[in-house]
mmCIF file of C-alpha atoms and ligand atoms in Angstrom:
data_model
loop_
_atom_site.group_PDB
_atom_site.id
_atom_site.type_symbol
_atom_site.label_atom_id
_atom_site.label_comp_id
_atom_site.label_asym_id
_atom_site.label_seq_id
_atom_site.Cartn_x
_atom_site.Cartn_y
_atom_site.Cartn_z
ATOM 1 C CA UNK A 15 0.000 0.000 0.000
ATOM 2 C CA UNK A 16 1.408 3.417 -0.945
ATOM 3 C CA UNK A 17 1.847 6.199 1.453
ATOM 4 C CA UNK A 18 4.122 8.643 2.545
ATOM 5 C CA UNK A 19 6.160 8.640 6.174
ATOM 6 C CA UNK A 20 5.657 11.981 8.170
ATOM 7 C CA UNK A 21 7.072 12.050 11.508
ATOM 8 C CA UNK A 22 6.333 7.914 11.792
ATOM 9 C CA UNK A 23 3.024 8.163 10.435
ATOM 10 C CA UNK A 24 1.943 6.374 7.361
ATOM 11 C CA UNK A 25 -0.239 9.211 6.107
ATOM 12 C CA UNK A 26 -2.870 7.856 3.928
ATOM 13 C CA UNK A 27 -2.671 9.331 0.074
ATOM 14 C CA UNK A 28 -5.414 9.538 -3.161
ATOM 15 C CA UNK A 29 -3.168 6.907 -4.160
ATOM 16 C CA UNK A 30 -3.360 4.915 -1.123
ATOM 17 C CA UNK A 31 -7.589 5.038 -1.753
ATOM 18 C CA UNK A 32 -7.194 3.379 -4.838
ATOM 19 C CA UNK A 33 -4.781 0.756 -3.613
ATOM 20 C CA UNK A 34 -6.692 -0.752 -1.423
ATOM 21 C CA UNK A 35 -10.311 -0.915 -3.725
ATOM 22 C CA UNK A 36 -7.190 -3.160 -6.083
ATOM 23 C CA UNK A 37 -6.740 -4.775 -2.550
ATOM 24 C CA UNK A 38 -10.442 -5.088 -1.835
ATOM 25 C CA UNK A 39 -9.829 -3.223 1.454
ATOM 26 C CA UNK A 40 -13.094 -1.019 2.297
ATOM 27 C CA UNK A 41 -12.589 2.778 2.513
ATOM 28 C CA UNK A 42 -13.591 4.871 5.959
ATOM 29 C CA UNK A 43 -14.271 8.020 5.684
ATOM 30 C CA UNK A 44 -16.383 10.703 7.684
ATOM 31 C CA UNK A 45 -16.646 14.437 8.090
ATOM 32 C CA UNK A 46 -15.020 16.490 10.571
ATOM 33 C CA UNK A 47 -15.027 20.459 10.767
ATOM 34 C CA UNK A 48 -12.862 21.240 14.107
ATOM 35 C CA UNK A 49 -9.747 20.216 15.443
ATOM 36 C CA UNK A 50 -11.017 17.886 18.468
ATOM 37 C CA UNK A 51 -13.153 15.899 15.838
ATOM 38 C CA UNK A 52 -10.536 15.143 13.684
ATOM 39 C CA UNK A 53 -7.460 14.006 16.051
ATOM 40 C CA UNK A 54 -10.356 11.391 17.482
ATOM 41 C CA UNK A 55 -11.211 10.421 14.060
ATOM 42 C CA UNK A 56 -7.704 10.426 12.947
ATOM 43 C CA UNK A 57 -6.418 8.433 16.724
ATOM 44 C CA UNK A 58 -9.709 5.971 15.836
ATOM 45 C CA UNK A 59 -7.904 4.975 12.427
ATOM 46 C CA UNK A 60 -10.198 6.678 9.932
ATOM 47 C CA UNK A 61 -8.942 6.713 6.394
ATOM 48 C CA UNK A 62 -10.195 10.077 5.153
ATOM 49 C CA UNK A 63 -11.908 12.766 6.657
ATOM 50 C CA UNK A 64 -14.356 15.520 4.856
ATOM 51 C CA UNK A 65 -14.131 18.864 5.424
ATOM 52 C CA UNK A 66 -17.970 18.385 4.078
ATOM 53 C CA UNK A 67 -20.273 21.610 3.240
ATOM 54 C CA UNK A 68 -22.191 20.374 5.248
ATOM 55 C CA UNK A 69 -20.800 22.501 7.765
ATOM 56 C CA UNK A 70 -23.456 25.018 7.225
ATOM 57 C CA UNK A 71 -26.151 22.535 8.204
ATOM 58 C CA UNK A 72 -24.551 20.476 11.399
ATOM 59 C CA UNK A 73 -22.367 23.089 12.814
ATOM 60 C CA UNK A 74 -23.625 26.635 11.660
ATOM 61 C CA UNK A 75 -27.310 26.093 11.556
ATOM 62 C CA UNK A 76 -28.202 26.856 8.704
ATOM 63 C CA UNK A 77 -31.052 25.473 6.212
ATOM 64 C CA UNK A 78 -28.801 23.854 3.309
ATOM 65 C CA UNK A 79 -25.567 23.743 2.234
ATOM 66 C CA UNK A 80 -25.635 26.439 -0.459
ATOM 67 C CA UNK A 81 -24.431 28.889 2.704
ATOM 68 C CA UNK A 82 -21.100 27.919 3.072
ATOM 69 C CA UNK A 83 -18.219 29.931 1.853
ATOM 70 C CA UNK A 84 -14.630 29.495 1.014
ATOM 71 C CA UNK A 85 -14.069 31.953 3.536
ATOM 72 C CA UNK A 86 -15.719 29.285 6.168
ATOM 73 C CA UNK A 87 -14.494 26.202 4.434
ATOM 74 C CA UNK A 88 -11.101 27.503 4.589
ATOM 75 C CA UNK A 89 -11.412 27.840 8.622
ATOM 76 C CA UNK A 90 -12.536 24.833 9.132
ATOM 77 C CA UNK A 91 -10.405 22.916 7.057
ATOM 78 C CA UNK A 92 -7.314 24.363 8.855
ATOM 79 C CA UNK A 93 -9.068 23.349 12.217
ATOM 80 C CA UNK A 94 -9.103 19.976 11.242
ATOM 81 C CA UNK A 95 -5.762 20.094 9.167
ATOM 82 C CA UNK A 96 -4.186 21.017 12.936
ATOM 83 C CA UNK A 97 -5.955 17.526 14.064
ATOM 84 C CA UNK A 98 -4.884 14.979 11.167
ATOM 85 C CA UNK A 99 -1.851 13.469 10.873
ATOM 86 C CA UNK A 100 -2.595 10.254 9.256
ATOM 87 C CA UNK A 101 -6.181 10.458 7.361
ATOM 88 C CA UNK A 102 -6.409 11.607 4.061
ATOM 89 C CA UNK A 103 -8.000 14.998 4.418
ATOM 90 C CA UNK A 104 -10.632 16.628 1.548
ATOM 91 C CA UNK A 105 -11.887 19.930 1.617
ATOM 92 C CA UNK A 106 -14.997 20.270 -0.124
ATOM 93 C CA UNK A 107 -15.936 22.977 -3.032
ATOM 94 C CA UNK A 108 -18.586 25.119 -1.742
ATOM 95 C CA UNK A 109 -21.471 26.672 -3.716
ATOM 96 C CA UNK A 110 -20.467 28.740 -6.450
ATOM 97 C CA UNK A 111 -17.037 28.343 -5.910
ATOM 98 C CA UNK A 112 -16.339 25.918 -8.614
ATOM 99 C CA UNK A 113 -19.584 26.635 -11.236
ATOM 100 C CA UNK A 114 -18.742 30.108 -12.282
ATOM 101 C CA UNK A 115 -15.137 29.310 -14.148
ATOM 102 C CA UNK A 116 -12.322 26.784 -14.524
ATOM 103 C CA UNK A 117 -10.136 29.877 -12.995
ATOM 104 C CA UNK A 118 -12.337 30.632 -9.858
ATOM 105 C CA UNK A 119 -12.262 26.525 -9.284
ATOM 106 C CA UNK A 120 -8.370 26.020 -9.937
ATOM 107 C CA UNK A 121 -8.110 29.174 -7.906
ATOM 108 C CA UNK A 122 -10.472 27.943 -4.718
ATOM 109 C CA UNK A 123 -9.342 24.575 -4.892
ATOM 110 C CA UNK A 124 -5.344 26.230 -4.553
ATOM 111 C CA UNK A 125 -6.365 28.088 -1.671
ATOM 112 C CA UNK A 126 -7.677 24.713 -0.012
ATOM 113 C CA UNK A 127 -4.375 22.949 -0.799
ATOM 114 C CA UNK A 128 -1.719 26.181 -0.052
ATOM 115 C CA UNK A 129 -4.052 27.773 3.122
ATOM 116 C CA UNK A 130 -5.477 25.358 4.674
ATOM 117 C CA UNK A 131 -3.390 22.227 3.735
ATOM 118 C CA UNK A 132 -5.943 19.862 2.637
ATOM 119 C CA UNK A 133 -4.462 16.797 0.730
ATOM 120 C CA UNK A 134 -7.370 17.038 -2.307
ATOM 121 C CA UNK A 135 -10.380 18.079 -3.004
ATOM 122 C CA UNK A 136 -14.197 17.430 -3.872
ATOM 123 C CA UNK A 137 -16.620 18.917 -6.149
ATOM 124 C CA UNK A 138 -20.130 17.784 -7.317
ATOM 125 C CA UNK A 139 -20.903 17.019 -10.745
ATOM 126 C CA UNK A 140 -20.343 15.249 -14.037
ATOM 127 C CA UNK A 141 -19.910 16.735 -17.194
ATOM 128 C CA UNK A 142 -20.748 20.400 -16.372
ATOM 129 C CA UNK A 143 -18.014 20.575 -14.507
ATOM 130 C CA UNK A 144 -15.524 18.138 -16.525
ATOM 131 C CA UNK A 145 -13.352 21.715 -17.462
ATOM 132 C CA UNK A 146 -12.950 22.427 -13.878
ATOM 133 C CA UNK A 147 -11.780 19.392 -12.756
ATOM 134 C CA UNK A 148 -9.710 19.030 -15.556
ATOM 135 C CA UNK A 149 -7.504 21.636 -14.398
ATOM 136 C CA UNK A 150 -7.614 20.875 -11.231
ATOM 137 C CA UNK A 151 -6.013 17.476 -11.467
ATOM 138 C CA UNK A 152 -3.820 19.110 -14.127
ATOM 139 C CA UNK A 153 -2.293 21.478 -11.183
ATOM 140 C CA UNK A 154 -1.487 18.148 -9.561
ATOM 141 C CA UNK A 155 -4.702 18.281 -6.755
ATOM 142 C CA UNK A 156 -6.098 15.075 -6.413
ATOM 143 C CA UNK A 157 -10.094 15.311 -7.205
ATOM 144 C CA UNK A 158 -12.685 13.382 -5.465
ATOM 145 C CA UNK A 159 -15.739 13.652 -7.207
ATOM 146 C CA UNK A 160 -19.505 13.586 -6.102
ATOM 147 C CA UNK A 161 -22.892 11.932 -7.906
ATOM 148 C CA UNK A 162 -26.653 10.892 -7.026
ATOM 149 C CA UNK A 163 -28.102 13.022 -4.772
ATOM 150 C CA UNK A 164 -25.817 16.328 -4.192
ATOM 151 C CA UNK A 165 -27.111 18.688 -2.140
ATOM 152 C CA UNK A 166 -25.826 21.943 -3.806
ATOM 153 C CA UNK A 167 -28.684 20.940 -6.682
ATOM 154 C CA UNK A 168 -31.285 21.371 -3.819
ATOM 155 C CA UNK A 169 -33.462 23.496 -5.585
ATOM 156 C CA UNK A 170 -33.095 21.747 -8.477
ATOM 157 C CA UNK A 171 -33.774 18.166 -7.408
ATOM 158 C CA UNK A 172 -36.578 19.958 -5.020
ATOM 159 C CA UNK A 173 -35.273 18.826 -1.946
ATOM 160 C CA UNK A 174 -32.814 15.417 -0.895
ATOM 161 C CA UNK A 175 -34.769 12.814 -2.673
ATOM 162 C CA UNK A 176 -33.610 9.061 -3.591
ATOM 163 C CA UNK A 177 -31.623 9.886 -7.563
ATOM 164 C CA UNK A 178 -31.310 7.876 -10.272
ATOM 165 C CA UNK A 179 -34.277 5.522 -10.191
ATOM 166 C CA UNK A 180 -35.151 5.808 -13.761
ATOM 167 C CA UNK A 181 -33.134 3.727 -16.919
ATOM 168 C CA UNK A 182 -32.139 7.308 -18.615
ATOM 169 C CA UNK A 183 -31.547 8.638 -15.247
ATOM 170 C CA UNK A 184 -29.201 5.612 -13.797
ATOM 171 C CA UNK A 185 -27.503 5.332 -17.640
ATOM 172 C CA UNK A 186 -26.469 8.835 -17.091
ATOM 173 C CA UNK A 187 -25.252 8.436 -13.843
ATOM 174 C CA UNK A 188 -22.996 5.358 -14.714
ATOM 175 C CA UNK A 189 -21.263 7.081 -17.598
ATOM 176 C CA UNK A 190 -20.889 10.190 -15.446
ATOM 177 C CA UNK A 191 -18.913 8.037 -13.627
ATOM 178 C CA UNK A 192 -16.318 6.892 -16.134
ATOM 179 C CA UNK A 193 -16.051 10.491 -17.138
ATOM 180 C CA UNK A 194 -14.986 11.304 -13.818
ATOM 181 C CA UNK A 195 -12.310 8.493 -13.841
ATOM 182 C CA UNK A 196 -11.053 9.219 -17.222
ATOM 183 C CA UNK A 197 -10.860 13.091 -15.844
ATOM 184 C CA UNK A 198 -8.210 11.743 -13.047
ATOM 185 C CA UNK A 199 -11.015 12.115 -10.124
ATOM 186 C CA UNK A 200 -9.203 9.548 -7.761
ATOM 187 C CA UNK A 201 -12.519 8.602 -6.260
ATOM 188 C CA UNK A 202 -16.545 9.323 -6.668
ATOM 189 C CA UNK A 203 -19.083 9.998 -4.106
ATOM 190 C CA UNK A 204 -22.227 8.159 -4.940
ATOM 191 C CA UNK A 205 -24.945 9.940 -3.001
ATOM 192 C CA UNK A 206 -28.678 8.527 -2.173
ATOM 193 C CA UNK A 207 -29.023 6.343 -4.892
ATOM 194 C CA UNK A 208 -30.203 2.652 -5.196
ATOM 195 C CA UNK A 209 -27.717 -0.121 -3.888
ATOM 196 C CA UNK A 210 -27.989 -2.452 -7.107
ATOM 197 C CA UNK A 211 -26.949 0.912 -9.418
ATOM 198 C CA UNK A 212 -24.285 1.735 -7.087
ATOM 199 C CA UNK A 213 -23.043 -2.216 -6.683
ATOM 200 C CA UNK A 214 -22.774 -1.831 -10.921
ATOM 201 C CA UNK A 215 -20.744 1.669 -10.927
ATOM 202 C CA UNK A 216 -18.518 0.216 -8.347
ATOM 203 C CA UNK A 217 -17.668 -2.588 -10.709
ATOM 204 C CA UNK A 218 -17.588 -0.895 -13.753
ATOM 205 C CA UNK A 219 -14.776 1.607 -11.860
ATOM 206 C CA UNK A 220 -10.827 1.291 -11.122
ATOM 207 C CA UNK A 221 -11.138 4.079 -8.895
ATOM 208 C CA UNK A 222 -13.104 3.700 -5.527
ATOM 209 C CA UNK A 223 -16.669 4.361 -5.021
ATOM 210 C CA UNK A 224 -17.805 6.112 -1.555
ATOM 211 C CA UNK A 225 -21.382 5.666 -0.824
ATOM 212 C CA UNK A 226 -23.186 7.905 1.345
ATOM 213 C CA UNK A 227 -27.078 5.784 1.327
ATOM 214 C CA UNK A 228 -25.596 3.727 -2.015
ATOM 215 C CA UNK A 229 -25.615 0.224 0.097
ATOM 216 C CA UNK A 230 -22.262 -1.861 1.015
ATOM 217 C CA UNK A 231 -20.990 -2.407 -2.366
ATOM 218 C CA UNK A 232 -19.886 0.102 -2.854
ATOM 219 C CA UNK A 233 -15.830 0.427 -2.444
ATOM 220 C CA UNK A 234 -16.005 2.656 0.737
ATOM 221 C CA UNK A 235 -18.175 4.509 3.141
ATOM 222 C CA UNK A 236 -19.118 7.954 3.879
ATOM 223 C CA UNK A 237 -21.159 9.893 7.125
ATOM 224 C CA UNK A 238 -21.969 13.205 8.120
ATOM 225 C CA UNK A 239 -20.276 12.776 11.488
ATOM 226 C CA UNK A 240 -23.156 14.608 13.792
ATOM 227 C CA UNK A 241 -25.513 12.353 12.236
ATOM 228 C CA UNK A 242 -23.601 9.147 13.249
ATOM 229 C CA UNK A 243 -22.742 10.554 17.150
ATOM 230 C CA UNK A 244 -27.035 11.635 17.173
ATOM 231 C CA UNK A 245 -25.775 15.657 16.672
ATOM 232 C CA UNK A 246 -28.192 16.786 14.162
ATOM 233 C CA UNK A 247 -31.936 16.342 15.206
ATOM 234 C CA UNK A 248 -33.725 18.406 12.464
ATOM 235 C CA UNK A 249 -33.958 15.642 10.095
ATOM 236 C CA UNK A 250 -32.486 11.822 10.283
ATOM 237 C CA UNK A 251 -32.217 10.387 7.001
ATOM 238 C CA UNK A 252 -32.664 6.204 6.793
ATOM 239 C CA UNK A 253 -29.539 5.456 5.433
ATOM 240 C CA UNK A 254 -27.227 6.970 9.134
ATOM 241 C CA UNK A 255 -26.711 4.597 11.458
ATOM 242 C CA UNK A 256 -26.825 5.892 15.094
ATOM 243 C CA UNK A 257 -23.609 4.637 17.034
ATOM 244 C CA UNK A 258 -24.213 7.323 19.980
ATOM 245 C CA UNK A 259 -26.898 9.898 21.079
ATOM 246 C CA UNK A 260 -24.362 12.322 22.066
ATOM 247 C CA UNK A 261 -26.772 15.566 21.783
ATOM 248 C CA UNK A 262 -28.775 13.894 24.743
ATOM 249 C CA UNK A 263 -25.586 12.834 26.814
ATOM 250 C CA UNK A 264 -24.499 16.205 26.373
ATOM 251 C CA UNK A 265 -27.791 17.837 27.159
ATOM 252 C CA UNK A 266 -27.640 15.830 30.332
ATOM 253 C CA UNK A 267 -24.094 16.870 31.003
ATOM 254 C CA UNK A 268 -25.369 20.271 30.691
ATOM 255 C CA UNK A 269 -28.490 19.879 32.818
ATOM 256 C CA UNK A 270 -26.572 18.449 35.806
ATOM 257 C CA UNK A 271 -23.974 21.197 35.359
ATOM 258 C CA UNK A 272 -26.681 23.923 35.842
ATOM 259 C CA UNK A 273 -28.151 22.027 38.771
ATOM 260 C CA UNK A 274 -25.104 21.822 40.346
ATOM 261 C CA UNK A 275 -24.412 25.859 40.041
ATOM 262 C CA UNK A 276 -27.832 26.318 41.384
ATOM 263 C CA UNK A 277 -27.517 23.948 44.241
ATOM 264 C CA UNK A 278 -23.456 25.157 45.217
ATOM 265 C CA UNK A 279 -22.387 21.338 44.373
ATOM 266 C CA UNK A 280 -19.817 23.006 41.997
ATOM 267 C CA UNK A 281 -17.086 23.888 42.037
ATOM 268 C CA UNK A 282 -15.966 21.820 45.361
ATOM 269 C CA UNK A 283 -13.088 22.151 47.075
ATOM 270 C CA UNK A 284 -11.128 20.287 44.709
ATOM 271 C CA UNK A 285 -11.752 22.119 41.674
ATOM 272 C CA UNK A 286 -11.058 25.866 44.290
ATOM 273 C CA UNK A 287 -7.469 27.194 45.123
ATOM 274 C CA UNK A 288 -6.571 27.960 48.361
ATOM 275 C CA UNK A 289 -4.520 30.850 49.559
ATOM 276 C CA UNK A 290 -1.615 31.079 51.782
ATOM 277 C CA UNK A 291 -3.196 31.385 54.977
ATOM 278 C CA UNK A 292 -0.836 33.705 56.092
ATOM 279 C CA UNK A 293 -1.420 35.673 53.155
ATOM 280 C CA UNK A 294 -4.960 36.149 53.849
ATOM 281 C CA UNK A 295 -4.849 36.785 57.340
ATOM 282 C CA UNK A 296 -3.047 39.558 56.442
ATOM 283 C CA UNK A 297 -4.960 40.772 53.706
ATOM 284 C CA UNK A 298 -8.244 40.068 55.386
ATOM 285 C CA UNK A 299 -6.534 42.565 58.409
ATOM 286 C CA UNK A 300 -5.933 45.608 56.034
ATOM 287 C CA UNK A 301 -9.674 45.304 54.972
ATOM 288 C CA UNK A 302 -10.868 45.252 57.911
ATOM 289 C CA UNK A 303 -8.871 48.129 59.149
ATOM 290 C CA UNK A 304 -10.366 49.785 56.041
ATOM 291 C CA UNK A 305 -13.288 49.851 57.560
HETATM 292 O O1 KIV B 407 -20.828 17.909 2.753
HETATM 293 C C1 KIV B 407 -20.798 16.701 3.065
HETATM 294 O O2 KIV B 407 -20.751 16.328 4.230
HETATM 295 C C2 KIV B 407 -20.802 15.725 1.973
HETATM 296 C C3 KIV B 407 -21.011 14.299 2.333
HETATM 297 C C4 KIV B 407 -22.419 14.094 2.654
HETATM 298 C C5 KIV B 407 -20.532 13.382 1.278
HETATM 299 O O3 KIV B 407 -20.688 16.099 0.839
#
């Protein structure tokens, strides 16, 4: 398997992705946006981690993804960068900051690589934005890219709903696919489409498939992390698996916390510094004396 040695650490590459789909080895991969999230996912053993724009949703509140900025992906990315010493990390193109020109893309997609030191790149799409991603492998940035169901088409697909179900629909998708690995994406997101459809691209490719609700044939996996940890309660779609409810556990946390300031079980002597007696007996002196 190919990777490069950093300080001892076998850092995982866009090379090292398609390795092991030649070595049958499944793909782990979830999103992070801050620097505690990422050194656990990257001290857990994670493969890749996805500066995802869904940022905007799970961490900024907001209603879609089509509010994040390369101003904010560019933060967060170099939060995370400061975590991940291992993982492969990808900073995602934002809306609008890939669809205007192949300049703006090959210029947004530099900044990701230069600022915040992300190790490649995704961008959703097939053959609208084949120029773009063109010149971004060109530069030398490895491209991941992103099919099905992507959510910076909201409007357009009129919300998150199941993609590709039809014959003219699922032939597009497939050679969408192949133009993405003969463009020199290194891997393809296949997002919210059926399991059989995504079982066939994942065949058909060399380069690894990473399904995000595309079933377990596909060559790896992708989650929005809050929605695996139980983070995000506006909406739960059926293909996240819940391994935690940590918004409860920390609403808890947060409840006892409150009860404790209310009640004066916190802080306790323990978590209080004491003075130098001395010290205060002499201070507590000259106030009185003020008097
Ligand atoms: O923004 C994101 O988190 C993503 C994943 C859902 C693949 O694009």
């Amino acid at each position: 398997m190919s990777t490069e040695t950093t300080a001892n650490v076998k850092r995982v590459t866009a090379t090292t992705f398609i390795e092991m789909k030649r070595e049958g080895k499944p793909i782990a991969m979830l999103t992070a946006y801050d620097y505690p999230t990422a050194l656990y996912l990257d001290k857990a053993g994670i493969d890749g981690i996805l500066v995802g724009d869904s940022v905007a949703m799970v961490e900024l509140g907001c209603e879609t993804t089509l509010e994040a900025t390369m101003d904010i992906m560019v933060h967060h990315t170099k939060a995370v960068r400061r975590g991940v010493k291992r993982a492969l990390l990808v900073a995602d193109l934002p809306f609008m900051s890939y669809q205007i020109s192949t300049e703006r893309a090959l210029e947004n997609a530099g900044r990701f690589v230069q600022e915040a030191g992300a190790d490649a790149v995704k961008l959703e799409g097939g053959e609208v934005v084949a120029d773009q991603i063109e010149a971004i492998v060109d530069a030398g940035i490895p491209v991941m890219g992103h099919l099905g169901m992507t959510p910076q088409s909201f409007h357009k697909f009129g919300g998150y709903g199941l993609q590709a179900t039809t014959t003219e629909a699922a032939r597009r998708l497939i050679d969408e696919a192949l133009l993405l690995q003969d463009l020199g994406c290194f891997s393809v997101v296949l997002e919210k489409i059926p399991s059989e459809l995504a079982a066939l691209v994942s065949k058909k490719l060399a380069i690894p498939t990473i399904g995000i609700g595309a079933g377990v044939s596909c060559d790896g996996q992708v989650l929005v992390t809050h929605d695996m940890l139980g983070m995000f309660e506006r909406f739960k779609p059926k293909f996240v698996k819940q391994y935690l409810q940590l918004g409860a556990l920390i609403q808890q946390a947060f409840g006892e916390y409150i009860d404790d300031v209310r009640t004066k079980r916190f802080p306790a002597e323990s978590h209080s510094y004491p003075m130098d007696p001395e010290v205060f007996a002499e201070i507590e002196r000259m106030v009185q004396e003020e008097r």
